[in-house]
Short mmCIF file of C-alpha atoms and ligand atoms in Angstrom, two decimals:
data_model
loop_
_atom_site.label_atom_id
_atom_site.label_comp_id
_atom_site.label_asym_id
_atom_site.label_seq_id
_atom_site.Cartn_x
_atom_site.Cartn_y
_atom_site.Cartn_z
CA UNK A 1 22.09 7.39 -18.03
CA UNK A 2 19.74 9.04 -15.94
CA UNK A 3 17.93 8.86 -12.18
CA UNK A 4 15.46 6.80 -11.73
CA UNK A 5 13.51 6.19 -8.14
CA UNK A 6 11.41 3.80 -7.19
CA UNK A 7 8.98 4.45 -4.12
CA UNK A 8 7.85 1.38 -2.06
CA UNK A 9 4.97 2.30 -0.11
CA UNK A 10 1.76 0.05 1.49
CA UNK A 11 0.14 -0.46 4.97
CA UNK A 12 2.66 -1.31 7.90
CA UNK A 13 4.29 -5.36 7.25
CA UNK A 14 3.12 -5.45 4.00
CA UNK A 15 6.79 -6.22 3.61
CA UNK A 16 8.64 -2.84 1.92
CA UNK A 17 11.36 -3.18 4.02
CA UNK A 18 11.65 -7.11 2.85
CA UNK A 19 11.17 -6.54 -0.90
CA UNK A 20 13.76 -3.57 -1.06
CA UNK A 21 16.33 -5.62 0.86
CA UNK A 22 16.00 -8.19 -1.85
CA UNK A 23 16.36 -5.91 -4.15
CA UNK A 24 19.06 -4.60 -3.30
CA UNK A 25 20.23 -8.41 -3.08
CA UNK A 26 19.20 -9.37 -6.74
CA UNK A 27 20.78 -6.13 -7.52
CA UNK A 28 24.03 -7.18 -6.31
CA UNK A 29 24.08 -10.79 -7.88
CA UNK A 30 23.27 -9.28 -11.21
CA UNK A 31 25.46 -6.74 -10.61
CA UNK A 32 23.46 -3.80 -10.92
CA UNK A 33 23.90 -0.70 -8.73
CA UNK A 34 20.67 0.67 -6.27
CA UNK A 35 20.65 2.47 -3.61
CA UNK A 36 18.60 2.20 -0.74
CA UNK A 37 17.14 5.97 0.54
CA UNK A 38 15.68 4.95 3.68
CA UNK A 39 12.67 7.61 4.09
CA UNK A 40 11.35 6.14 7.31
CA UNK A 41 12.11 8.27 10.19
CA UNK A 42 11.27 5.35 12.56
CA UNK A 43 13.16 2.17 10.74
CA UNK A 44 15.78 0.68 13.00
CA UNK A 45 17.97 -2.11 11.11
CA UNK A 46 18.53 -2.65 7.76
CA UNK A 47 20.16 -5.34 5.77
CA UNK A 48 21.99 -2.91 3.35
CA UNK A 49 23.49 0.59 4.99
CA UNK A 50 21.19 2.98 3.38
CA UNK A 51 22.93 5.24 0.95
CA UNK A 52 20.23 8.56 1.85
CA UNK A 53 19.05 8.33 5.28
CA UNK A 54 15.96 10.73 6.67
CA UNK A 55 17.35 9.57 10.04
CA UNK A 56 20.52 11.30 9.45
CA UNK A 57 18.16 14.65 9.25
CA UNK A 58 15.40 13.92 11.92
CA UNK A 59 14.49 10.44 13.62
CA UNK A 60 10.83 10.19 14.71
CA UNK A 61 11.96 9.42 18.66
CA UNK A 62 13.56 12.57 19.01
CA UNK A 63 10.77 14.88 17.42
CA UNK A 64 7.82 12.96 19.39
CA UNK A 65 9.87 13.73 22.95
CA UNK A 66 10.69 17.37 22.21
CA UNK A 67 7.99 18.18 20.68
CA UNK A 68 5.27 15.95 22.76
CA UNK A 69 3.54 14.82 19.96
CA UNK A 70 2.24 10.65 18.90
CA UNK A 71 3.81 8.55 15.80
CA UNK A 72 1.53 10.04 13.47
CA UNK A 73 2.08 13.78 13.77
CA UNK A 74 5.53 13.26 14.72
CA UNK A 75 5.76 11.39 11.20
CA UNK A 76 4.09 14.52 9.67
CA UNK A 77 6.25 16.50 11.46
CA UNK A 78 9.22 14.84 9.90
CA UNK A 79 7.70 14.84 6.36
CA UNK A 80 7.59 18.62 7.21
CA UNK A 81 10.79 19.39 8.53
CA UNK A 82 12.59 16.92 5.29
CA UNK A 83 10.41 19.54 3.12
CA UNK A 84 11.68 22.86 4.81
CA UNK A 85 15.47 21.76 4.23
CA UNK A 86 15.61 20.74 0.66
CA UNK A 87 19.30 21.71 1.00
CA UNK A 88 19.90 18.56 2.92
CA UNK A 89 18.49 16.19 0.23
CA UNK A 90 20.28 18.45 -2.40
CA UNK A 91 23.59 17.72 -0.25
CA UNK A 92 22.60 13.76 -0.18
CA UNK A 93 21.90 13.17 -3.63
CA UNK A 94 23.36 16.35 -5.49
CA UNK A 95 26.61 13.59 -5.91
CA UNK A 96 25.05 10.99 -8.20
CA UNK A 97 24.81 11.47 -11.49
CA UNK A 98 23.37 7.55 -12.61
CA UNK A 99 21.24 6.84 -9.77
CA UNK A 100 18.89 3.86 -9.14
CA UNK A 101 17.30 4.91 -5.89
CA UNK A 102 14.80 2.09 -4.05
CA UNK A 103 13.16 4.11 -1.56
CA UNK A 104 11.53 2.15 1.92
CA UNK A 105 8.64 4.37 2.92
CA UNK A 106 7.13 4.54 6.30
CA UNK A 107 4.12 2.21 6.51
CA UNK A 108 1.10 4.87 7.83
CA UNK A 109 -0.84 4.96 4.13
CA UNK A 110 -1.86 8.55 5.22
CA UNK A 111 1.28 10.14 4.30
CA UNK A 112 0.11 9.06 0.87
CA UNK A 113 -3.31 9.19 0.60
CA UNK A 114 -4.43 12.03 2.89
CA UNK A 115 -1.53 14.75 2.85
CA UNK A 116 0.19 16.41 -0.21
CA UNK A 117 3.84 15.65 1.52
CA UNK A 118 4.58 12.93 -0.09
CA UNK A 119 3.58 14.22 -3.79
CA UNK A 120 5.32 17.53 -2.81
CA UNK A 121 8.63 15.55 -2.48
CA UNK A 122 8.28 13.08 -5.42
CA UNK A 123 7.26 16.70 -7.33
CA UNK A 124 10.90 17.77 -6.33
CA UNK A 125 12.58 14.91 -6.93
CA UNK A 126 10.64 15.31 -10.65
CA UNK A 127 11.16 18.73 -11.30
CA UNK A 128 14.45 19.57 -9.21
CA UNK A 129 16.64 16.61 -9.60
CA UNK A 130 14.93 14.78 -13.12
CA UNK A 131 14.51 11.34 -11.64
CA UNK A 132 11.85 9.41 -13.26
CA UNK A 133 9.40 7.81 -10.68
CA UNK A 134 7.97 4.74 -10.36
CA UNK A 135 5.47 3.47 -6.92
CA UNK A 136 4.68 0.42 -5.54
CA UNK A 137 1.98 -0.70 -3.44
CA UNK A 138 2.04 -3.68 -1.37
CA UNK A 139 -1.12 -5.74 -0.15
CA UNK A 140 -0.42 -8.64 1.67
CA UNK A 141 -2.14 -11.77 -0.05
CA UNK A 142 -3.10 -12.89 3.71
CA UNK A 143 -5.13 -9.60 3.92
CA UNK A 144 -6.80 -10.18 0.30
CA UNK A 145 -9.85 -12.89 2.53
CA UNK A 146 -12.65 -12.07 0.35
CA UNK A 147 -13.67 -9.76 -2.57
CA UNK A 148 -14.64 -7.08 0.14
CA UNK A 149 -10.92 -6.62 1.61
CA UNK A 150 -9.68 -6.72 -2.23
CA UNK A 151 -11.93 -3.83 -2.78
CA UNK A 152 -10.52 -1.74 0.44
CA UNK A 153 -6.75 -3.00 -0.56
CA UNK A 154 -7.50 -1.98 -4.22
CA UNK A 155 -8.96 1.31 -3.15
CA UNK A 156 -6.37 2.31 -0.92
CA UNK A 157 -3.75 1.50 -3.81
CA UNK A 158 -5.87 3.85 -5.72
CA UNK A 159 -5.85 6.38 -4.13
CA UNK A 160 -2.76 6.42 -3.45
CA UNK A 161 -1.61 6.16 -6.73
CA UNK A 162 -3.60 9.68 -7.51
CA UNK A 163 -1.88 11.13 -5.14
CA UNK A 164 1.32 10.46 -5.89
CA UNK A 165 0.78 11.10 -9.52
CA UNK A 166 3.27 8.73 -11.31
CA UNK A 167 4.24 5.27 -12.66
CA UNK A 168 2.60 2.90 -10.56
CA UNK A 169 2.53 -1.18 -10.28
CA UNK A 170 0.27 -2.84 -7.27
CA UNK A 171 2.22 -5.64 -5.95
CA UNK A 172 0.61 -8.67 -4.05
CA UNK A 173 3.14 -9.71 -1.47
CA UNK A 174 3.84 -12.83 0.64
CA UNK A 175 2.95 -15.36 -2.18
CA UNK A 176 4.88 -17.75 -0.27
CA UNK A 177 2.37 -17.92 2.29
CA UNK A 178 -0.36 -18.70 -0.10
CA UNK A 179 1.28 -21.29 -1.49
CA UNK A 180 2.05 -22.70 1.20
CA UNK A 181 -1.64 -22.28 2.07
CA UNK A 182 -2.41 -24.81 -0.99
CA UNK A 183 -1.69 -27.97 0.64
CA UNK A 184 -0.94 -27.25 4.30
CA UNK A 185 -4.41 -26.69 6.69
CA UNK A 186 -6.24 -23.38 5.75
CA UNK A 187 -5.40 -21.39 8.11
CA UNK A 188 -7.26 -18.77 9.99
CA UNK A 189 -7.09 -15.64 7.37
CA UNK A 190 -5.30 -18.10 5.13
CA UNK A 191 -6.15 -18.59 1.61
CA UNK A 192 -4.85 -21.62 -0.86
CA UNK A 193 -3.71 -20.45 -4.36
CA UNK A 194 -6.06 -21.09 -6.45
CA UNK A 195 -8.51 -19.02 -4.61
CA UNK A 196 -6.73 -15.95 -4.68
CA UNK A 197 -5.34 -16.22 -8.23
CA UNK A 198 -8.70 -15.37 -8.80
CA UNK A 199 -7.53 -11.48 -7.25
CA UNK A 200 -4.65 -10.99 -9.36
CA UNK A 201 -6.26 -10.64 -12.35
CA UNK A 202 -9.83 -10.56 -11.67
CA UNK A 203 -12.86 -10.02 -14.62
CA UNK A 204 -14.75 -7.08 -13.04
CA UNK A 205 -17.69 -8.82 -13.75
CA UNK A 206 -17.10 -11.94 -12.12
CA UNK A 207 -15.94 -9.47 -9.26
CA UNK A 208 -19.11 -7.48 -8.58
CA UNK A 209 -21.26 -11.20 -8.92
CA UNK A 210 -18.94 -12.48 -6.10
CA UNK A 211 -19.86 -8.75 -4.15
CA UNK A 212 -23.18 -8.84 -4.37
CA UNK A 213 -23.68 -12.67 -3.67
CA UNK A 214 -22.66 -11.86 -0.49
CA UNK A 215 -24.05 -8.59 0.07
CA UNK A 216 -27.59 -7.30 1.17
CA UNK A 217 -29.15 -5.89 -2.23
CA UNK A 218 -29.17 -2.29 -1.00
CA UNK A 219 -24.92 -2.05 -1.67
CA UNK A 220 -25.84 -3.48 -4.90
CA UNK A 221 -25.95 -0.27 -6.98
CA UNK A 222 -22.67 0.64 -4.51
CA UNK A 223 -20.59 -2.68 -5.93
CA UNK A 224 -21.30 -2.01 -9.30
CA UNK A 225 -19.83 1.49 -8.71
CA UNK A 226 -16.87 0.34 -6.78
CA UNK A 227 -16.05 -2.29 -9.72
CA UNK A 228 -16.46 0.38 -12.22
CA UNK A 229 -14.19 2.83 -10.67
CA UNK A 230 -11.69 0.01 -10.30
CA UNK A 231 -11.82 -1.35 -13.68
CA UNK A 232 -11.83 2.71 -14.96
CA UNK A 233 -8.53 2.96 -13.35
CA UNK A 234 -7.29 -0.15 -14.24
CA UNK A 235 -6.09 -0.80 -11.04
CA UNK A 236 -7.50 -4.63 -10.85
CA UNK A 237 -4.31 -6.38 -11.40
CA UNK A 238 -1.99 -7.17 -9.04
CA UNK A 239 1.66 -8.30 -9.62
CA UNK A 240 2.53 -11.26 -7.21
CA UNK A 241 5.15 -11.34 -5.16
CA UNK A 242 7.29 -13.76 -2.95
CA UNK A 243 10.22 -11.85 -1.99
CA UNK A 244 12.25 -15.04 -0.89
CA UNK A 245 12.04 -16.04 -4.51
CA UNK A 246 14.72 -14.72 -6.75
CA UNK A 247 12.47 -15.03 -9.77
CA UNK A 248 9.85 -13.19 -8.55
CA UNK A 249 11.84 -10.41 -7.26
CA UNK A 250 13.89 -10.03 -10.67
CA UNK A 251 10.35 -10.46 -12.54
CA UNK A 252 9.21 -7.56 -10.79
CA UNK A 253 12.46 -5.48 -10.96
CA UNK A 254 11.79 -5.68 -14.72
CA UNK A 255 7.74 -4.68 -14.52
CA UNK A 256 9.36 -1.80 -12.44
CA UNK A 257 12.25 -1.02 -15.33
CA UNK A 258 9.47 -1.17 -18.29
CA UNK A 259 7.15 1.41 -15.83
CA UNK A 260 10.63 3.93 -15.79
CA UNK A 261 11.75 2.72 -19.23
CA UNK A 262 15.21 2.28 -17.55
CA UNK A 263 17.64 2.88 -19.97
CA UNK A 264 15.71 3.56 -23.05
CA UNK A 265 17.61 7.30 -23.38
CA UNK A 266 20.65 5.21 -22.75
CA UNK A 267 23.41 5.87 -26.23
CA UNK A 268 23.34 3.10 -28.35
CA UNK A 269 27.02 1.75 -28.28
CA UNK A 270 29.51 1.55 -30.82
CA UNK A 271 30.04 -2.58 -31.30
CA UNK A 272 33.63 -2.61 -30.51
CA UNK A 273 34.63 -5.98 -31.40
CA UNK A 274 33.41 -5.97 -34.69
CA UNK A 275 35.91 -5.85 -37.79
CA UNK A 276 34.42 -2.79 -39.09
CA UNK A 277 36.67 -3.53 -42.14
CA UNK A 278 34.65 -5.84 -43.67
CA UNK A 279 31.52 -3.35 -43.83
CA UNK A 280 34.03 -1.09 -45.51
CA UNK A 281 34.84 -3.41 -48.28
CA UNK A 282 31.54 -3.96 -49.09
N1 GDP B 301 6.74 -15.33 4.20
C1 GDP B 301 7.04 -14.08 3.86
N2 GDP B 301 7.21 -13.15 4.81
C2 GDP B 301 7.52 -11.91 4.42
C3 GDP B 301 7.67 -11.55 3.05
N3 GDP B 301 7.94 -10.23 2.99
C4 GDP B 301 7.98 -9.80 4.28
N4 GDP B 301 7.73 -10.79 5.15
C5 GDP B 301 7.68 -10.71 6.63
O1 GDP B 301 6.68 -9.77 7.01
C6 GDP B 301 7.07 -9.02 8.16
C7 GDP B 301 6.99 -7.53 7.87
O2 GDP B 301 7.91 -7.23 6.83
P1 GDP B 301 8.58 -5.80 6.66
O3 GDP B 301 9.40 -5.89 5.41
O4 GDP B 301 9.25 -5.36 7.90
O5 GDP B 301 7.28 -4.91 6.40
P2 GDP B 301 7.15 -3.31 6.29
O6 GDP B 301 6.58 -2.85 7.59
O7 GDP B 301 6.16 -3.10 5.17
O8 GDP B 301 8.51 -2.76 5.99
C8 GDP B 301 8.49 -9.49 8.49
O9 GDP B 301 8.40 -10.42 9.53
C9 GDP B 301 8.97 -10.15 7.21
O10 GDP B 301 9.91 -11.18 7.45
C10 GDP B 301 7.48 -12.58 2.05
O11 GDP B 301 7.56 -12.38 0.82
N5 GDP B 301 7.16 -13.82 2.52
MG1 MG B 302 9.64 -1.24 6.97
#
């Protein structure tokens, strides 16, 4: 029926680890099969034993003690060394033939935005094994404060959606919170619902009022640019998320499916309980 991946990716506890694990849960209750492909080199437990595991190839501890490097270029160094020994991820996923692969990415947004590692594998996982590829990219809704953090969440998604060059759906996580937000105390950082519904969907024009109300007039001219870039994209909309909620998690599972049009190549079926006799007597 075909391989399709689907690439979680977004700042460290935007909650990618969260959202594939109920996945992977909604997955199971409908009883659909994905597979987790854990790509992060420094992930410890998971929920679900991960069906591809980088950490069977080259775990981030070992490479930053032998080779006496820090998180981040031991992370590169892992992106490197899963890109010099293809034959390994030809071994892992060479036995699948209808895959659904949900893949929890490591959380520092450079290995998206900044280096070509991460478009070099999706490009083999394209070219090489014909999955079709869909991203995610998770902003927290506690991060989302005012319309200036909503333009650095929504740029960041940007560019990494350019990067990675395929299907993409932004994804507002931890609605729960927000709700919550609505009638408890505001807290510190905390916004209610109403307020940030406002982010989901936002008119660009409404958006770049709200920037420069609060901006000296000299960024001005630099608003309006930022809002036209975003709308150009269309990157404003966000797709909330609670990933405690059922629902939400299975409305988003079928944003992602429409993104990969899962299925659509799929053979329509002969209808097998049909009395085909009766179309013959007609
Ligand atoms: N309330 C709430 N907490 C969440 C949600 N998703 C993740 N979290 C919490 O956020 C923290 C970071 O989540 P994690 O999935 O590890 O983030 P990752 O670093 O992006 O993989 C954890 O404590 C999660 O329990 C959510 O939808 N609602
Ligand atoms: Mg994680």
């Amino acid at each position: 029926m075909g391989r399709y991946a689907v690439l979680v990716t977004g700042p460290a506890g935007s909650g990618k680890s969260t959202l594939c694990t109920s996945l992977l849960t909604h997955a199971q209750t409908t009883g659909r099969n994905l597979h987790l492909f854990n790509l992060d080199p420094a992930a410890e437990n998971f929920e679900f034993k991960p069906t591809v595991d980088i950490r069977d190839l080259i775990g981030l501890e070992d490479v930053m003690e032998e080779m006496q490097l820090g998180p981040n270029g031991g992370l590169v160094y892992c992106f490197e060394y899963l890109l010099e020994n293809l034959d390994w991820l030809d071994e892992q996923l060479g036995a699948f033939e209808d895959d659904y692969l949900i893949i929890d990415c490591p959380g520092q947004i450079e290995l998206y935005t900044h280096t070509p590692l991460m478009t070099r594998l999706l490009t083999t996982l394209q070219q090489t094994y014909q999955f079709r590829l869909c991203s995610l990219y998770l902003v927290e809704s506690n991060f989302i404060d005012d319309v200036n953090k909503f333009f650095a969440g929504t740029l960041s998604a940007m560019s990494s959606m350019i990067n990675l060059d395929c299907s993409h759906i932004n994804v507002m996580s931890k609605m729960d919170l927000v709700k919550r937000g609505e009638t408890a105390q505001r807290t510190k950082g905390g916004k209610n619902k109403r307020e940030l519904d406002r982010y989901l969907d936002p008119d660009p024009l409404l958006l770049m009022e709200e920037a420069n109300a609060s901006s000296n007039p000299k960024f001005h001219a630099l608003n309006e640019a930022i809002v036209q870039l975003i709308d150009d994209f269309s990157m404003v909309s966000f797709m909330p998320l609670d990933a405690t909620d059922e629902d939400s998690v299975g409305s988003l599972l079928s944003h992602i499916d429409h993104a990969m049009q899962y299925g659509e190549d799929e053979e329509p079926k002969e209808p097998k309980d049909m009395d085909m006799g009766d179309f013959e007597d007609a």
